[in-house]
Each structure stands twice: as C-alpha cells, then as structure tokens.
C-alpha cells in the first residue's frame, strides 16, 4: 500500500480552532431580529403615521416569471405591495415612496409587466405613491434625463405622468415626465414627496426648485435613486458626486427638505448634515438588491411620532413571512435589527419646521406604537427556518464521502510557503496540484512567498486549512495546476456535476485590483472548441468561478454542446474577509445549474444547460483565470478544500455535512461470568474507517462495592471497516464498558457491553458466594475457543449508555490516544464504502 494512500490524523484538534468560527447567514451590516417578538410595554397614544419605502425592486421584476413565480406562485414585489395595501389602515400609511430601479432591463417587456402588476395593487387600494426611474429604468443611463428619447422611454409608458395623475396626491411632473411630486396629508398636516429622476439635469433641478417655491410651507421628503453611498465596511456613509451636487444645488438652501431617501448603492447607512439654516437634514440609504433572493422583500417603515418628536425605522419583509416554512433558510429573517435597519431619531417636528411652517402641530393622539404594530404583524404566526443541524467537524475525517468524486484537494498536513516541491494531494484520485513557477508565467512581480498554507478555514470544513494567495492583482498572481496528463483534465461531465469549494476574499480586496478575478478554472480557449464568436469572453476558458466588480460570485460555463454558448450564475454581494461555501450543481435532466452560497440557492441561476464542454488536454487551475491561452487575474484571498463530483448532488452529501457515526456496531464481546483469572477482554466490531474506537466510563463493582475504573482503551477502525480493541485493568465483579467510535471531538452514541468476573476461589475449591467460573478461560482471549462465538454475540448488551463516551477521558489523555492512532485517510473510507 503506497504512502500516498494513507495520511496520519494530523489535525484531530482542528475542531477546537474552528469551533470559534461563526458562519454568518446574512450580509455584513445586516442583523436579524433577535427575538421572535418584542413584548414591548404598552405605549401612550400619540399622533403617529407610517411612511413606507420600497427600495430597488429590479430583481423581483426580472425574475418574476422564470424564478419566483414557478417556485412560489408570486414574487416579492407583488407581496410587498399587497401587504402594504392590506395593512395601510392598521399602520396608518398615507403614502409610499419607490426609490427607483423598478426593473433590471429597461428594454424587457415582461419586467415592466411584473412591476405594473405589483404597483397596480396600490392603485386599486387608493394608496398613493411616488415612483422614479433609476439607472436600470432608462434606455441610456449615461445620459441626463433631458437628453433621453422621452417618447420611447418605457418608464414614461408604464409610470409616467398620466398614471401618476390618477392619484389623489399628485401635484405634477417635470417636462421629461420622469420626476414628480405629491402632497399627502398625515395627522392633519401636509407633507411633500419630491421624487427626482436618475441623472437629473440642471433643468430638472430648476423644476424641483420651482415646486418648492410654489409650496413654501410644506415639509419635504426628497427621494432620488442615487445620493449617498456606503463604505466597504457596510456601515459608514460615503458622499458621492450625485449627493454633493444635489446638496449644493437644491437641498442645503431649502429648509423644507428634512429627509432624503435613496437606493442604488448596495446596503444601508445614514448620515446627518446641517443645511444653510443650521438645521439637520437626515439622509438615508436603503438597498437590499444584492442580498438573498434579490433583496428578500425587505422594505422600510418610517414611523413619524409627531407627539413625542421621533422618527423611527423598521426594516421588515412581508415576503419572508409569506414563503412556505419548508423553503426558508437562515437568510430568511422577517425583521432586520442592524444599526441602520432599526433606529429612532429625535426630531422635534414643530421646532424643525418653525422657520417655514410656524403653524405645524401634532394631530390627535389616538395611535399606539405603529413600529410595534408592524413588528407584531410580521412576527405573528411566523415559524422560522428549521434550526441548522450541521455540527462542527470533529477532525479532518469528519465529512461525507460522495460517490463519483473525481478530485478532492485538501491542504491539511502542509504548512508555510507552497514551493516547487509541494504537492497538494488529490485524496480521491490522481489529480494532484503543483504550483507553477512564477518566473515561468506571464505574472508581473509574483514570488514564491505569495502562496502559503494556513490554519484558517470555513467553520464547516473538516480540512482545517487553506491555501492563501497574497497581493494578487490582474497582472501579479500565482496559481496551482493539475498535471498535463491528469485524468480530470479530459473528464466528460455530460451526466452533470457538483463542484464545491470554500473561499475567502482578502481584507484588502479592492474593485480596482481584484474585480473579475477567478479562483477555480477549467482552462482552455472557447474560440477553439466551437463557441460562436461573442463580444466578450470568446477567448476565455470554458468554465471559471470567480468574483465580479460588485463582489458577486460568477460561474461562467458552457453547455456540453459548446455551440449553445455560455451560461452564467450570479450570487448576491459577498463580504470580504468572510469564509463562504460555494456549491455548483448541474442537473442535465432539469437543464439547470444551481449555485448555492452557504447552503442557500442564489436567485440568478443558469437554465437550459446540461454538462460542461471542455478543451481537450487542458488543466484545471486554482488561484487564477485563464484568457487568451494564458493565466490572468489572480485570486486575492484564500481557497479551502475543493471537490469535483461527476453527478448532481443534494446538500446532505456536501462537505459541510458530517460523517455518519451511527453505523458503529460491536459484533463480538464477552458475556456472562468470566474466570477470576481474567484481567483483559477483547472486543470486535465494525465502524467508519479511520474513526477512533474508545472505551470510557468503564467500571467494575467488587464484592466490597468499590468502583474501580478499567484502563482506558482505544483502537482505530481499519480500512475494511473492522476494529479490534483490548480492554485491560479489570477486577472482580460486574463490568459495564461503554464503547463508541469518534472522529476527534465528535462521537457516536455509546454501546454498553456488560459481563462479570468471578471472585477468586476460596480455600476448599469454591468461590465466594458459591459461584463457579465457566470453563475455557476468559471470553475474548485468543486461546479461548469460545471467543467471538454466537453465544458471545447473543449475550452482548448493546444499548445506549447515559453520559458521553469520552467524558471520562481527560483532554490530554484523548490527545495522546489520537496522536498514536494508526495512519488512515479518507481514501480508506471510500474503499470500504465501495466494497460494502
């Protein structure tokens, strides 16, 4: 048996490290509600109303027909507006503002139809709203609004002035028809919603000024698609050219504008600025389009409390609470309680508006807390996703073997710089990875020190290690490759595939240096394998997994028939310095490729695709892209264990799952009463190859009723799935041995083996108490002809024992046992599985 086929259990303590890893379910900066309900004390009645906000709905419209409706029967956009209409009276909602990017592709009719259906619900309910175009809603987002061919702009056909004029609050539109204003009444006072188009011209801002001049006593909520941005930390506000221009040209000099709202930039944040009158202007960004399912239906509910002088935000999702419980994931939280999703601002409205509306007063105090009411409506009866049952791995062997595994690259057992002589072993086959000499590539400035093996891994990866690439850019990079004759190079995946990997972007990852980089690539040249010529990527590799300029995972791959061109999957936004598990599952029978990020399917998946075309004789590489017959664009971050399987799989087979320890069995053990001379016994059974078999909590009861612990015993399950264990240190009396198999810190339920050892014979030839020892010696003794007999097996007590199997072992003792374990690796388990 070659040394390559066996590896010592070198990282059995890895779980102690990765147990501290938190696998995040939500985008950084977004926090789920901390409790199923907030039993807030009853609040005094006050003059209150709710102003509702619909952030970017573009992906709801785009994927309504081919993703949402087939899966759920409706889409998030329609669910949002239906919920607002249904609860407008309960929440005292006089008005709704849409922040733009109504659709994703302005020239696609069915997207506008989906948006029309959703907004028609508000029309039918007589719930007024403002709506404005974002960059995705116009045919040429690079032009100012006055430069567009307005007669042919889809936004004007679907949501222009004629439709707006049907609302009771409508005040007018600018000459382009893309901007509009409404005056609505709430609690006896008037407010204005001033909605300004994407890329508004000077003429449009002049129109907005004229509207303000015509209504000088009305407080104004200004909405526009793009104003403030959010920093890479997903928390801090960032000024933009648009926000600064709008501030300088319109906001700062008009004291009426006290609140601005925008979407466009992915995330949520806010800031406060002082206008020319020394008064606060609150600026709020809200956009969840890059979150799960294109935003997961989150909307904003601003409670205006005119009596107590507060403006409070709740961020909730009617979509999450409407989905079937069995479809929910850890991403599905009905409420978000992050610092920019839930907050309360102190605003003395009468004082703030005194300079232009001295008569502003609160209305009748007849409303309870509308924020509490909104939370109650969303949480009432909501049954969240089933708890995550995945356990942290016990050691490096604690994962599920998958039938059909073609390659499985793991990094444990290595450390430090990945040098010329380093081999990253394929533990499933003969597809080892080696590093290409930086001097032999087209990389600029790369060195051997750029790639290292680190003790850093995703919490659910049992490997406990990863390969990290430092300082990579588009031109400075390193990569590892399979050999020219590796079997996987020319494998035919026409029956489907599953590709799994764990990845993390470096904290210093940047759009300028690292966008469109790749971390897993099947190299080759599309133009040479029958792909029709395209504007983009015609000379790129057949398949590659990487990251976009918007920090979305992108899987671009070819159908088995290369002439059909590529198919692309996109994730939502991925955070830097965060480990993520990615699974790509191609099912030819369904003609789909589905991307899963930390177990949840992404929204934008590929259809009409089966298998994968390839370029014969070309390798797979980790750490870079491959374009124009050469490596490009290196991965700036770490890559964990990676596996390729020749069929579609389900989540229960993925690397995030744990090995099955429940098949442990004891097939031969002592029974009855053994001779007084017995000092040790032998147990035999079956289990998971490579698992540790332990005996703990073993005790005997002497005639004097003194408990004496047996010596701890340990063995390793062999490659054929069998084990043999000798337990010594026994004395007279009843014995109970609790036996279990374990992978590091994770153990099976123990099985109890019970027997007795006779007391020594008293003078005269009899044993105390009159017992007579059985003939033939100790059960389990090799010299005992009855060892392993049917009688032994019939007498085996194999019931669950109370307490942990390994609880009696000290941590130091357990580590000593594991350090002395026989060398087994995952291939032993695979062989046993194949032979079973």
mmCIF file of N, CA and C in Angstrom, residues 4-72:
data_model
loop_
_atom_site.group_PDB
_atom_site.id
_atom_site.type_symbol
_atom_site.label_atom_id
_atom_site.label_comp_id
_atom_site.label_asym_id
_atom_site.label_seq_id
_atom_site.Cartn_x
_atom_site.Cartn_y
_atom_site.Cartn_z
ATOM 1 N N UNK A 4 1.078 7.385 -0.313
ATOM 2 C CA UNK A 4 0.136 8.422 -0.732
ATOM 3 C C UNK A 4 -1.283 8.095 -0.330
ATOM 4 N N UNK A 5 -1.581 6.824 -0.149
ATOM 5 C CA UNK A 5 -2.962 6.438 0.105
ATOM 6 C C UNK A 5 -3.322 6.515 1.584
ATOM 7 N N UNK A 6 -2.352 6.880 2.431
ATOM 8 C CA UNK A 6 -2.628 6.983 3.863
ATOM 9 C C UNK A 6 -2.012 8.250 4.424
ATOM 10 N N UNK A 7 -2.744 8.889 5.276
ATOM 11 C CA UNK A 7 -2.248 10.119 5.889
ATOM 12 C C UNK A 7 -2.559 10.078 7.378
ATOM 13 N N UNK A 8 -1.565 10.412 8.189
ATOM 14 C CA UNK A 8 -1.776 10.415 9.630
ATOM 15 C C UNK A 8 -2.794 11.468 10.017
ATOM 16 N N UNK A 9 -3.558 11.183 11.048
ATOM 17 C CA UNK A 9 -4.552 12.146 11.524
ATOM 18 C C UNK A 9 -3.823 13.293 12.228
ATOM 19 N N UNK A 10 -3.416 14.280 11.418
ATOM 20 C CA UNK A 10 -2.562 15.329 11.960
ATOM 21 C C UNK A 10 -3.341 16.498 12.543
ATOM 22 N N UNK A 11 -4.634 16.579 12.217
ATOM 23 C CA UNK A 11 -5.368 17.756 12.653
ATOM 24 C C UNK A 11 -6.575 17.367 13.492
ATOM 25 N N UNK A 12 -6.405 16.387 14.363
ATOM 26 C CA UNK A 12 -7.539 15.949 15.167
ATOM 27 C C UNK A 12 -8.002 17.023 16.133
ATOM 28 N N UNK A 13 -7.153 17.986 16.419
ATOM 29 C CA UNK A 13 -7.555 19.072 17.304
ATOM 30 C C UNK A 13 -8.082 20.258 16.532
ATOM 31 N N UNK A 14 -8.265 20.123 15.224
ATOM 32 C CA UNK A 14 -8.701 21.250 14.402
ATOM 33 C C UNK A 14 -10.042 21.802 14.812
ATOM 34 N N UNK A 15 -10.932 20.925 15.307
ATOM 35 C CA UNK A 15 -12.263 21.411 15.658
ATOM 36 C C UNK A 15 -12.205 22.402 16.799
ATOM 37 N N UNK A 16 -11.202 22.279 17.661
ATOM 38 C CA UNK A 16 -11.094 23.228 18.755
ATOM 39 C C UNK A 16 -10.823 24.628 18.245
ATOM 40 N N UNK A 17 -10.161 24.711 17.104
ATOM 41 C CA UNK A 17 -9.888 26.013 16.498
ATOM 42 C C UNK A 17 -11.103 26.521 15.753
ATOM 43 N N UNK A 18 -11.674 25.664 14.888
ATOM 44 C CA UNK A 18 -12.757 26.145 14.032
ATOM 45 C C UNK A 18 -14.064 26.261 14.782
ATOM 46 N N UNK A 19 -14.126 25.706 15.999
ATOM 47 C CA UNK A 19 -15.366 25.853 16.753
ATOM 48 C C UNK A 19 -15.656 27.302 17.070
ATOM 49 N N UNK A 20 -14.626 28.164 17.036
ATOM 50 C CA UNK A 20 -14.843 29.575 17.311
ATOM 51 C C UNK A 20 -15.270 30.338 16.076
ATOM 52 N N UNK A 21 -15.298 29.675 14.922
ATOM 53 C CA UNK A 21 -15.692 30.344 13.688
ATOM 54 C C UNK A 21 -17.199 30.478 13.624
ATOM 55 N N UNK A 22 -17.673 31.660 13.355
ATOM 56 C CA UNK A 22 -19.104 31.881 13.191
ATOM 57 C C UNK A 22 -19.413 31.941 11.716
ATOM 58 N N UNK A 23 -20.285 31.068 11.266
ATOM 59 C CA UNK A 23 -20.678 31.064 9.863
ATOM 60 C C UNK A 23 -21.852 32.014 9.711
ATOM 61 N N UNK A 24 -21.601 33.178 9.104
ATOM 62 C CA UNK A 24 -22.636 34.208 9.010
ATOM 63 C C UNK A 24 -23.673 33.829 7.976
ATOM 64 N N UNK A 25 -24.935 34.096 8.267
ATOM 65 C CA UNK A 25 -26.007 33.824 7.327
ATOM 66 C C UNK A 25 -26.472 35.041 6.566
ATOM 67 N N UNK A 26 -26.067 36.236 7.035
ATOM 68 C CA UNK A 26 -26.563 37.443 6.402
ATOM 69 C C UNK A 26 -25.404 38.332 5.994
ATOM 70 N N UNK A 27 -25.683 39.232 5.069
ATOM 71 C CA UNK A 27 -24.692 40.195 4.621
ATOM 72 C C UNK A 27 -24.201 41.011 5.803
ATOM 73 N N UNK A 28 -22.888 41.325 5.813
ATOM 74 C CA UNK A 28 -22.343 42.127 6.886
ATOM 75 C C UNK A 28 -23.110 43.437 6.985
ATOM 76 N N UNK A 29 -23.302 43.910 8.226
ATOM 77 C CA UNK A 29 -24.033 45.142 8.423
ATOM 78 C C UNK A 29 -25.524 44.937 8.557
ATOM 79 N N UNK A 30 -26.013 43.732 8.313
ATOM 80 C CA UNK A 30 -27.435 43.429 8.436
ATOM 81 C C UNK A 30 -27.608 42.422 9.556
ATOM 82 N N UNK A 31 -28.414 42.760 10.533
ATOM 83 C CA UNK A 31 -28.623 41.858 11.657
ATOM 84 C C UNK A 31 -30.074 41.429 11.710
ATOM 85 N N UNK A 32 -30.323 40.122 11.909
ATOM 86 C CA UNK A 32 -31.706 39.665 12.027
ATOM 87 C C UNK A 32 -32.307 40.082 13.356
ATOM 88 N N UNK A 33 -33.625 40.020 13.431
ATOM 89 C CA UNK A 33 -34.290 40.303 14.689
ATOM 90 C C UNK A 33 -33.813 39.330 15.744
ATOM 91 N N UNK A 34 -33.600 39.822 16.946
ATOM 92 C CA UNK A 34 -33.007 38.999 17.987
ATOM 93 C C UNK A 34 -34.010 38.123 18.705
ATOM 94 N N UNK A 35 -35.272 38.355 18.508
ATOM 95 C CA UNK A 35 -36.282 37.553 19.186
ATOM 96 C C UNK A 35 -37.496 37.427 18.296
ATOM 97 N N UNK A 36 -38.272 36.383 18.539
ATOM 98 C CA UNK A 36 -39.460 36.159 17.729
ATOM 99 C C UNK A 36 -40.457 37.291 17.875
ATOM 100 N N UNK A 37 -40.467 37.927 19.020
ATOM 101 C CA UNK A 37 -41.347 39.069 19.218
ATOM 102 C C UNK A 37 -40.787 39.914 20.343
ATOM 103 N N UNK A 38 -40.999 41.219 20.270
ATOM 104 C CA UNK A 38 -40.548 42.121 21.309
ATOM 105 C C UNK A 38 -41.759 42.504 22.163
ATOM 106 N N UNK A 39 -41.915 41.885 23.314
ATOM 107 C CA UNK A 39 -43.083 42.204 24.132
ATOM 108 C C UNK A 39 -42.928 43.571 24.788
ATOM 109 N N UNK A 40 -42.969 44.644 23.959
ATOM 110 C CA UNK A 40 -42.779 45.996 24.458
ATOM 111 C C UNK A 40 -43.968 46.396 25.332
ATOM 112 N N UNK A 41 -43.685 47.176 26.371
ATOM 113 C CA UNK A 41 -44.805 47.644 27.188
ATOM 114 C C UNK A 41 -45.706 48.549 26.358
ATOM 115 N N UNK A 42 -46.968 48.609 26.748
ATOM 116 C CA UNK A 42 -47.900 49.452 26.011
ATOM 117 C C UNK A 42 -47.439 50.899 26.087
ATOM 118 N N UNK A 43 -47.498 51.601 24.963
ATOM 119 C CA UNK A 43 -47.033 52.972 24.895
ATOM 120 C C UNK A 43 -48.239 53.902 24.869
ATOM 121 N N UNK A 44 -48.077 55.100 25.436
ATOM 122 C CA UNK A 44 -49.182 56.061 25.411
ATOM 123 C C UNK A 44 -49.570 56.392 23.980
ATOM 124 N N UNK A 45 -50.816 56.684 23.772
ATOM 125 C CA UNK A 45 -51.284 57.063 22.446
ATOM 126 C C UNK A 45 -50.632 58.364 22.024
ATOM 127 N N UNK A 46 -50.428 58.492 20.731
ATOM 128 C CA UNK A 46 -49.773 59.682 20.203
ATOM 129 C C UNK A 46 -50.231 59.907 18.777
ATOM 130 N N UNK A 47 -49.849 61.047 18.222
ATOM 131 C CA UNK A 47 -50.138 61.360 16.816
ATOM 132 C C UNK A 47 -49.045 60.726 15.972
ATOM 133 N N UNK A 48 -49.393 59.651 15.266
ATOM 134 C CA UNK A 48 -48.387 58.882 14.545
ATOM 135 C C UNK A 48 -48.911 58.475 13.161
ATOM 136 N N UNK A 49 -47.967 58.316 12.205
ATOM 137 C CA UNK A 49 -48.286 57.721 10.910
ATOM 138 C C UNK A 49 -47.045 57.015 10.380
ATOM 139 N N UNK A 50 -47.234 56.153 9.373
ATOM 140 C CA UNK A 50 -46.143 55.371 8.788
ATOM 141 C C UNK A 50 -45.939 55.778 7.338
ATOM 142 N N UNK A 51 -44.709 56.087 7.011
ATOM 143 C CA UNK A 51 -44.304 56.387 5.626
ATOM 144 C C UNK A 51 -43.527 55.164 5.123
ATOM 145 N N UNK A 52 -44.050 54.501 4.084
ATOM 146 C CA UNK A 52 -43.447 53.248 3.607
ATOM 147 C C UNK A 52 -42.506 53.503 2.432
ATOM 148 N N UNK A 53 -41.448 52.702 2.362
ATOM 149 C CA UNK A 53 -40.424 52.873 1.327
ATOM 150 C C UNK A 53 -40.152 51.532 0.641
ATOM 151 N N UNK A 54 -40.185 51.543 -0.693
ATOM 152 C CA UNK A 54 -39.842 50.375 -1.499
ATOM 153 C C UNK A 54 -38.485 50.617 -2.144
ATOM 154 N N UNK A 55 -37.406 49.987 -1.633
ATOM 155 C CA UNK A 55 -36.102 50.115 -2.295
ATOM 156 C C UNK A 55 -36.050 49.239 -3.542
ATOM 157 N N UNK A 56 -34.943 49.316 -4.250
ATOM 158 C CA UNK A 56 -34.752 48.701 -5.567
ATOM 159 C C UNK A 56 -35.450 47.345 -5.708
ATOM 160 N N UNK A 57 -36.345 47.273 -6.684
ATOM 161 C CA UNK A 57 -37.129 46.048 -6.921
ATOM 162 C C UNK A 57 -36.715 45.355 -8.211
ATOM 163 N N UNK A 58 -35.576 45.733 -8.769
ATOM 164 C CA UNK A 58 -35.219 45.308 -10.126
ATOM 165 C C UNK A 58 -35.176 43.793 -10.297
ATOM 166 N N UNK A 59 -34.622 43.071 -9.326
ATOM 167 C CA UNK A 59 -34.511 41.623 -9.487
ATOM 168 C C UNK A 59 -35.848 40.918 -9.265
ATOM 169 N N UNK A 60 -36.724 41.515 -8.485
ATOM 170 C CA UNK A 60 -38.060 40.940 -8.344
ATOM 171 C C UNK A 60 -38.777 40.963 -9.691
ATOM 172 N N UNK A 61 -38.641 42.091 -10.406
ATOM 173 C CA UNK A 61 -39.283 42.218 -11.717
ATOM 174 C C UNK A 61 -38.623 41.305 -12.742
ATOM 175 N N UNK A 62 -37.294 41.262 -12.702
ATOM 176 C CA UNK A 62 -36.578 40.481 -13.712
ATOM 177 C C UNK A 62 -36.869 38.993 -13.589
ATOM 178 N N UNK A 63 -36.894 38.495 -12.368
ATOM 179 C CA UNK A 63 -37.009 37.055 -12.171
ATOM 180 C C UNK A 63 -38.405 36.621 -11.734
ATOM 181 N N UNK A 64 -39.378 37.492 -11.915
ATOM 182 C CA UNK A 64 -40.747 37.140 -11.530
ATOM 183 C C UNK A 64 -41.247 35.926 -12.285
ATOM 184 N N UNK A 65 -41.072 35.910 -13.597
ATOM 185 C CA UNK A 65 -41.662 34.861 -14.428
ATOM 186 C C UNK A 65 -40.898 33.544 -14.352
ATOM 187 N N UNK A 66 -39.560 33.604 -14.435
ATOM 188 C CA UNK A 66 -38.822 32.345 -14.576
ATOM 189 C C UNK A 66 -38.222 31.809 -13.282
ATOM 190 N N UNK A 67 -38.243 32.584 -12.195
ATOM 191 C CA UNK A 67 -37.687 32.091 -10.933
ATOM 192 C C UNK A 67 -38.729 32.114 -9.815
ATOM 193 N N UNK A 68 -39.248 33.295 -9.502
ATOM 194 C CA UNK A 68 -40.128 33.415 -8.338
ATOM 195 C C UNK A 68 -41.479 32.721 -8.535
ATOM 196 N N UNK A 69 -42.154 33.056 -9.621
ATOM 197 C CA UNK A 69 -43.499 32.500 -9.797
ATOM 198 C C UNK A 69 -43.512 30.978 -9.903
ATOM 199 N N UNK A 70 -42.579 30.358 -10.649
ATOM 200 C CA UNK A 70 -42.582 28.888 -10.661
ATOM 201 C C UNK A 70 -42.339 28.267 -9.288
ATOM 202 N N UNK A 71 -41.543 28.928 -8.462
ATOM 203 C CA UNK A 71 -41.203 28.364 -7.159
ATOM 204 C C UNK A 71 -42.218 28.710 -6.079
ATOM 205 N N UNK A 72 -42.780 29.932 -6.156
ATOM 206 C CA UNK A 72 -43.624 30.400 -5.055
ATOM 207 C C UNK A 72 -45.040 30.792 -5.478
#
